[in-house]
PDB file of C-alpha atoms in Angstrom:
ATOM      1  CA  MET A   1      16.408  23.642  77.919  1.00 53.00           C
ATOM      2  CA  PHE A   2      13.573  26.226  77.283  1.00 54.00           C
ATOM      3  CA  LYS A   3      12.365  26.743  80.965  1.00 63.00           C
ATOM      4  CA  ASN A   4      15.928  28.146  82.082  1.00 65.00           C
ATOM      5  CA  MET A   5      15.168  30.458  79.259  1.00 65.00           C
ATOM      6  CA  LYS A   6      13.272  33.996  79.733  1.00 74.00           C
ATOM      7  CA  ILE A   7      10.746  34.650  77.474  1.00 74.00           C
ATOM      8  CA  GLY A   8      11.890  37.042  75.004  1.00 74.00           C
ATOM      9  CA  THR A   9      13.867  34.254  74.507  1.00 77.00           C
ATOM     10  CA  GLN A  10      11.203  31.864  74.197  1.00 73.00           C
ATOM     11  CA  ILE A  11       9.152  34.137  71.960  1.00 77.00           C
ATOM     12  CA  ALA A  12      12.371  34.503  70.004  1.00 78.00           C
ATOM     13  CA  GLY A  13      13.251  31.133  69.526  1.00 76.00           C
ATOM     14  CA  GLY A  14       9.842  30.240  68.731  1.00 76.00           C
ATOM     15  CA  PHE A  15       9.203  32.786  65.810  1.00 81.00           C
ATOM     16  CA  ALA A  16      12.951  31.660  64.612  1.00 82.00           C
ATOM     17  CA  ILE A  17      12.097  27.959  64.489  1.00 84.00           C
ATOM     18  CA  ALA A  18       8.826  29.047  62.698  1.00 82.00           C
ATOM     19  CA  LEU A  19      11.077  31.360  60.158  1.00 82.00           C
ATOM     20  CA  VAL A  20      12.903  28.363  59.473  1.00 83.00           C
ATOM     21  CA  LEU A  21       9.942  25.170  59.028  1.00 82.00           C
ATOM     22  CA  THR A  22       8.246  28.220  56.551  1.00 83.00           C
ATOM     23  CA  ALA A  23      11.496  28.969  54.325  1.00 81.00           C
ATOM     24  CA  VAL A  24      11.859  25.362  54.305  1.00 83.00           C
ATOM     25  CA  VAL A  25       7.809  24.756  53.067  1.00 82.00           C
ATOM     26  CA  GLY A  26       7.962  27.572  51.039  1.00 79.00           C
ATOM     27  CA  ALA A  27      11.412  26.123  49.252  1.00 78.00           C
ATOM     28  CA  VAL A  28       9.763  22.589  48.657  1.00 79.00           C
ATOM     29  CA  SER A  29       6.412  24.068  47.561  1.00 77.00           C
ATOM     30  CA  ILE A  30       8.208  26.557  45.516  1.00 77.00           C
ATOM     31  CA  TYR A  31      10.643  23.234  43.760  1.00 75.00           C
ATOM     32  CA  ASN A  32       7.941  21.536  43.805  1.00 71.00           C
ATOM     33  CA  ILE A  33       5.729  24.019  41.674  1.00 72.00           C
ATOM     34  CA  THR A  34       8.759  24.553  39.445  1.00 72.00           C
ATOM     35  CA  ASN A  35       8.886  20.847  38.762  1.00 69.00           C
ATOM     36  CA  VAL A  36       4.592  21.380  38.159  1.00 65.00           C
ATOM     37  CA  GLY A  37       4.994  24.199  36.274  1.00 66.00           C
ATOM     38  CA  GLY A  38       7.864  21.200  33.820  1.00 66.00           C
ATOM     39  CA  THR A  39       5.472  18.636  33.132  1.00 60.00           C
ATOM     40  CA  ILE A  40       2.049  21.525  32.449  1.00 65.00           C
ATOM     41  CA  GLN A  41       4.629  22.980  30.201  1.00 65.00           C
ATOM     42  CA  ARG A  42       5.931  18.612  28.485  1.00 63.00           C
ATOM     43  CA  LEU A  43       1.997  18.182  28.293  1.00 56.00           C
ATOM     44  CA  ALA A  44       1.332  20.988  26.206  1.00 60.00           C
ATOM     45  CA  THR A  45       4.227  21.245  23.573  1.00 62.00           C
ATOM     46  CA  LEU A  46       4.479  17.568  23.750  1.00 68.00           C
ATOM     47  CA  GLU A  47       2.831  14.580  25.107  1.00 77.00           C
ATOM     48  CA  ILE A  48      -0.889  16.577  23.879  1.00 76.00           C
ATOM     49  CA  PRO A  49       0.402  17.344  20.716  1.00 82.00           C
ATOM     50  CA  GLU A  50       1.370  13.379  19.663  1.00 82.00           C
ATOM     51  CA  THR A  51      -1.631  12.046  21.447  1.00 83.00           C
ATOM     52  CA  SER A  52      -3.381  14.230  18.640  1.00 85.00           C
ATOM     53  CA  ALA A  53      -1.363  13.625  16.115  1.00 85.00           C
ATOM     54  CA  VAL A  54      -1.788  10.158  16.606  1.00 85.00           C
ATOM     55  CA  VAL A  55      -5.501  10.481  16.506  1.00 88.00           C
ATOM     56  CA  GLU A  56      -5.354  13.083  13.440  1.00 89.00           C
ATOM     57  CA  THR A  57      -3.230  10.031  11.775  1.00 87.00           C
ATOM     58  CA  GLU A  58      -5.537   7.057  12.915  1.00 89.00           C
ATOM     59  CA  ARG A  59      -8.656   9.426  11.667  1.00 91.00           C
ATOM     60  CA  LYS A  60      -7.454   9.955   8.506  1.00 91.00           C
ATOM     61  CA  MET A  61      -5.944   6.054   8.195  1.00 89.00           C
ATOM     62  CA  TRP A  62     -10.220   5.852   8.406  1.00 92.00           C
ATOM     63  CA  GLN A  63     -11.204   8.150   5.934  1.00 92.00           C
ATOM     64  CA  THR A  64      -9.135   6.858   3.459  1.00 90.00           C
ATOM     65  CA  ASN A  65     -10.632   2.756   3.871  1.00 88.00           C
ATOM     66  CA  VAL A  66     -14.457   4.711   3.349  1.00 91.00           C
ATOM     67  CA  LEU A  67     -12.365   6.837   0.233  1.00 90.00           C
ATOM     68  CA  SER A  68     -11.681   2.443  -0.627  1.00 88.00           C
ATOM     69  CA  TYR A  69     -15.172   1.736  -0.269  1.00 88.00           C
ATOM     70  CA  GLU A  70     -16.636   4.420  -2.009  1.00 91.00           C
ATOM     71  CA  PHE A  71     -14.669   4.136  -5.003  1.00 89.00           C
ATOM     72  CA  ASP A  72     -15.443   0.624  -5.044  1.00 85.00           C
ATOM     73  CA  VAL A  73     -19.239   1.560  -5.380  1.00 85.00           C
ATOM     74  CA  LYS A  74     -18.965   4.907  -7.381  1.00 87.00           C
ATOM     75  CA  GLN A  75     -15.582   4.134 -10.092  1.00 85.00           C
ATOM     76  CA  ASP A  76     -15.222   8.012 -10.727  1.00 87.00           C
ATOM     77  CA  VAL A  77     -12.311   9.923 -10.802  1.00 88.00           C
ATOM     78  CA  GLN A  78     -13.234  12.280  -8.385  1.00 92.00           C
ATOM     79  CA  THR A  79     -13.616  10.098  -5.171  1.00 91.00           C
ATOM     80  CA  ARG A  80     -10.535   8.017  -6.729  1.00 91.00           C
ATOM     81  CA  ASP A  81      -9.048  11.627  -6.294  1.00 92.00           C
ATOM     82  CA  GLU A  82     -10.267  12.306  -2.871  1.00 93.00           C
ATOM     83  CA  TRP A  83      -9.055   8.785  -2.111  1.00 90.00           C
ATOM     84  CA  PHE A  84      -5.624   9.245  -2.906  1.00 91.00           C
ATOM     85  CA  ARG A  85      -5.360  12.738  -1.634  1.00 93.00           C
ATOM     86  CA  THR A  86      -6.608  11.986   2.212  1.00 92.00           C
ATOM     87  CA  ARG A  87      -4.356   8.477   2.055  1.00 89.00           C
ATOM     88  CA  GLU A  88      -0.880  11.403   1.156  1.00 90.00           C
ATOM     89  CA  GLU A  89      -3.020  12.597   3.951  1.00 92.00           C
ATOM     90  CA  VAL A  90      -2.240  10.082   6.479  1.00 90.00           C
ATOM     91  CA  LEU A  91       1.347  10.142   5.436  1.00 89.00           C
ATOM     92  CA  ASP A  92       1.537  13.822   6.157  1.00 90.00           C
ATOM     93  CA  ALA A  93      -0.128  12.656   9.951  1.00 89.00           C
ATOM     94  CA  ALA A  94       2.234   9.542  10.496  1.00 88.00           C
ATOM     95  CA  GLU A  95       5.324  12.251   9.260  1.00 89.00           C
ATOM     96  CA  SER A  96       4.199  15.238  11.973  1.00 88.00           C
ATOM     97  CA  ILE A  97       4.031  11.995  15.329  1.00 86.00           C
ATOM     98  CA  VAL A  98       7.931  11.977  14.698  1.00 88.00           C
ATOM     99  CA  PRO A  99       9.242  15.049  15.800  1.00 88.00           C
ATOM    100  CA  ILE A 100       7.761  14.980  18.717  1.00 84.00           C
ATOM    101  CA  ALA A 101       7.734  11.355  19.638  1.00 84.00           C
ATOM    102  CA  THR A 102      11.247  11.291  19.220  1.00 87.00           C
ATOM    103  CA  GLU A 103      11.868  14.514  21.449  1.00 84.00           C
ATOM    104  CA  LEU A 104       9.998  11.866  24.104  1.00 82.00           C
ATOM    105  CA  GLY A 105      11.766   9.395  22.977  1.00 87.00           C
ATOM    106  CA  HIS A 106       8.625   7.149  23.031  1.00 84.00           C
ATOM    107  CA  ASP A 107      10.049   4.522  20.361  1.00 89.00           C
ATOM    108  CA  ASP A 108       6.623   2.070  20.421  1.00 88.00           C
ATOM    109  CA  THR A 109       4.692   5.924  18.483  1.00 87.00           C
ATOM    110  CA  LEU A 110       8.232   5.810  15.949  1.00 87.00           C
ATOM    111  CA  ARG A 111       7.892   2.271  15.331  1.00 90.00           C
ATOM    112  CA  ALA A 112       4.143   2.465  14.511  1.00 88.00           C
ATOM    113  CA  ALA A 113       4.736   5.463  12.471  1.00 87.00           C
ATOM    114  CA  ALA A 114       7.717   4.464  10.303  1.00 89.00           C
ATOM    115  CA  ASP A 115       4.906   0.860  10.220  1.00 89.00           C
ATOM    116  CA  ILE A 116       2.457   3.505   8.873  1.00 88.00           C
ATOM    117  CA  ARG A 117       4.865   4.792   6.059  1.00 86.00           C
ATOM    118  CA  ASN A 118       6.047   1.096   5.169  1.00 87.00           C
ATOM    119  CA  ARG A 119       2.284  -0.038   4.616  1.00 86.00           C
ATOM    120  CA  LEU A 120       1.179   3.548   2.956  1.00 85.00           C
ATOM    121  CA  GLY A 121       3.953   2.877   0.392  1.00 82.00           C
ATOM    122  CA  GLU A 122       2.825  -0.767  -0.638  1.00 82.00           C
ATOM    123  CA  ASP A 123      -0.439   0.393  -0.329  1.00 84.00           C
ATOM    124  CA  ARG A 124      -0.022   3.316  -2.697  1.00 84.00           C
ATOM    125  CA  ARG A 125       1.553   0.514  -5.510  1.00 85.00           C
ATOM    126  CA  LEU A 126      -1.496  -1.447  -4.714  1.00 85.00           C
ATOM    127  CA  ALA A 127      -4.403   1.288  -4.694  1.00 87.00           C
ATOM    128  CA  GLU A 128      -2.998   2.383  -7.637  1.00 87.00           C
ATOM    129  CA  GLU A 129      -3.060  -0.306  -9.899  1.00 87.00           C
ATOM    130  CA  TYR A 130      -6.120  -1.505  -8.686  1.00 86.00           C
ATOM    131  CA  ALA A 131      -7.431   2.237  -9.734  1.00 85.00           C
ATOM    132  CA  SER A 132      -6.059   1.732 -12.836  1.00 84.00           C
ATOM    133  CA  LEU A 133      -7.912  -1.820 -13.385  1.00 83.00           C
ATOM    134  CA  VAL A 134     -11.264  -0.882 -12.322  1.00 83.00           C
ATOM    135  CA  THR A 135     -10.458   2.206 -14.792  1.00 78.00           C
ATOM    136  CA  ASP A 136      -9.777  -0.269 -17.328  1.00 78.00           C
ATOM    137  CA  ASN A 137     -12.583  -2.804 -16.524  1.00 77.00           C
ATOM    138  CA  ARG A 138     -15.033   0.013 -16.606  1.00 76.00           C
ATOM    139  CA  SER A 139     -14.338   1.189 -20.475  1.00 75.00           C
ATOM    140  CA  VAL A 140     -14.414  -2.605 -21.639  1.00 73.00           C
ATOM    141  CA  ARG A 141     -17.808  -2.968 -19.655  1.00 77.00           C
ATOM    142  CA  GLU A 142     -18.956   0.494 -21.600  1.00 78.00           C
ATOM    143  CA  GLU A 143     -17.622  -0.973 -24.601  1.00 81.00           C
ATOM    144  CA  MET A 144     -18.745  -4.555 -23.733  1.00 79.00           C
ATOM    145  CA  ASP A 145     -22.836  -2.645 -22.996  1.00 80.00           C
ATOM    146  CA  ALA A 146     -22.577  -0.578 -26.833  1.00 83.00           C
ATOM    147  CA  GLN A 147     -21.508  -3.975 -28.565  1.00 83.00           C
ATOM    148  CA  GLY A 148     -24.949  -5.656 -27.086  1.00 80.00           C
ATOM    149  CA  ALA A 149     -26.804  -3.015 -27.515  1.00 84.00           C
ATOM    150  CA  ALA A 150     -25.722  -3.295 -31.101  1.00 83.00           C
ATOM    151  CA  ILE A 151     -26.000  -7.366 -31.450  1.00 81.00           C
ATOM    152  CA  ARG A 152     -29.784  -6.901 -28.980  1.00 83.00           C
ATOM    153  CA  ALA A 153     -31.154  -4.275 -31.910  1.00 84.00           C
ATOM    154  CA  GLN A 154     -30.051  -7.171 -34.601  1.00 83.00           C
ATOM    155  CA  TRP A 155     -31.680  -9.823 -33.174  1.00 78.00           C
ATOM    156  CA  THR A 156     -34.686  -8.222 -32.219  1.00 83.00           C
ATOM    157  CA  ALA A 157     -34.804  -6.685 -35.764  1.00 83.00           C
ATOM    158  CA  PHE A 158     -34.392 -10.434 -36.561  1.00 80.00           C
ATOM    159  CA  ILE A 159     -37.370 -12.045 -34.317  1.00 80.00           C
ATOM    160  CA  ALA A 160     -39.479  -9.317 -35.792  1.00 85.00           C
ATOM    161  CA  ARG A 161     -38.907 -10.406 -39.322  1.00 83.00           C
ATOM    162  CA  GLN A 162     -39.419 -13.620 -38.275  1.00 83.00           C
ATOM    163  CA  ASN A 163     -42.880 -12.932 -36.618  1.00 81.00           C
ATOM    164  CA  GLU A 164     -43.520 -11.267 -39.947  1.00 84.00           C
ATOM    165  CA  GLU A 165     -42.365 -15.160 -42.130  1.00 81.00           C
ATOM    166  CA  ILE A 166     -44.593 -17.024 -39.164  1.00 80.00           C
ATOM    167  CA  GLN A 167     -48.033 -14.507 -40.077  1.00 85.00           C
ATOM    168  CA  ARG A 168     -47.519 -14.510 -43.933  1.00 80.00           C
ATOM    169  CA  ALA A 169     -46.428 -19.109 -43.803  1.00 78.00           C
ATOM    170  CA  ILE A 170     -49.280 -19.300 -41.835  1.00 83.00           C
ATOM    171  CA  ALA A 171     -51.987 -16.409 -43.872  1.00 83.00           C
ATOM    172  CA  ASP A 172     -50.511 -18.927 -46.776  1.00 82.00           C
ATOM    173  CA  GLU A 173     -51.380 -22.142 -45.109  1.00 81.00           C
ATOM    174  CA  HIS A 174     -47.482 -22.675 -45.646  1.00 78.00           C
ATOM    175  CA  TRP A 175     -47.492 -25.208 -42.596  1.00 80.00           C
ATOM    176  CA  GLU A 176     -43.476 -26.422 -42.651  1.00 81.00           C
ATOM    177  CA  HIS A 177     -42.457 -23.395 -43.644  1.00 76.00           C
ATOM    178  CA  VAL A 178     -44.107 -22.068 -40.135  1.00 75.00           C
ATOM    179  CA  VAL A 179     -42.465 -24.517 -38.150  1.00 79.00           C
ATOM    180  CA  GLU A 180     -39.083 -23.905 -39.662  1.00 80.00           C
ATOM    181  CA  GLU A 181     -39.582 -20.371 -39.068  1.00 78.00           C
ATOM    182  CA  THR A 182     -40.969 -20.760 -35.235  1.00 81.00           C
ATOM    183  CA  ALA A 183     -38.020 -23.232 -34.625  1.00 81.00           C
ATOM    184  CA  LEU A 184     -35.696 -19.956 -35.845  1.00 77.00           C
ATOM    185  CA  LEU A 185     -37.731 -17.672 -33.506  1.00 75.00           C
ATOM    186  CA  ARG A 186     -37.058 -19.726 -31.144  1.00 83.00           C
ATOM    187  CA  LEU A 187     -33.222 -20.158 -31.616  1.00 78.00           C
ATOM    188  CA  ALA A 188     -33.294 -16.155 -31.802  1.00 77.00           C
ATOM    189  CA  ASN A 189     -34.979 -15.798 -28.696  1.00 77.00           C
ATOM    190  CA  ASP A 190     -32.971 -17.659 -26.826  1.00 78.00           C
ATOM    191  CA  ALA A 191     -29.502 -15.474 -28.323  1.00 76.00           C
ATOM    192  CA  LEU A 192     -31.361 -12.566 -27.655  1.00 76.00           C
ATOM    193  CA  ASP A 193     -31.524 -14.388 -23.715  1.00 79.00           C
ATOM    194  CA  THR A 194     -28.059 -15.102 -23.844  1.00 78.00           C
ATOM    195  CA  VAL A 195     -27.237 -11.384 -25.074  1.00 73.00           C
ATOM    196  CA  ASN A 196     -29.042 -10.432 -21.968  1.00 75.00           C
TER     197      ASN A 196
END
């Protein structure tokens, strides 16, 4: 077919075919670049923020666990308040996941966020009960320590008096009295050991 055409027509036809192919390749490229742009936009505005929110939620959960163990050890108001505040931050972080996961249609992520919210509600109740018991236990322990110190002081004074009685009985050579006082001294020492 190209044999019967003039050279100028063949060259013009070749250019026309090249132009059509270039236009087709350009249109396909523009279409693909537009799709890539949309994908990048989706990643930047939804996928990456969702991942960041999930990571932040997990980080806050670990921090909450560490603070609960720290409260076990320290049993102070400052650690308790920080523990409770961080637990609320976990809830806020889980809430921030919901609109993004809804937009993306990530049902598994939405179920996980709902599960976190539900568990935190139960955790809040248990943690507050536990913190209250720890606080009560601490005040009872302080009261017991004060009472124990008073009892130890009484037993120590009694033991000192018994030692004086034994020394006087030895000096006076009242051996029966020495045996009686020694028996009382042994009971007093046993009682002091029990208090301690």
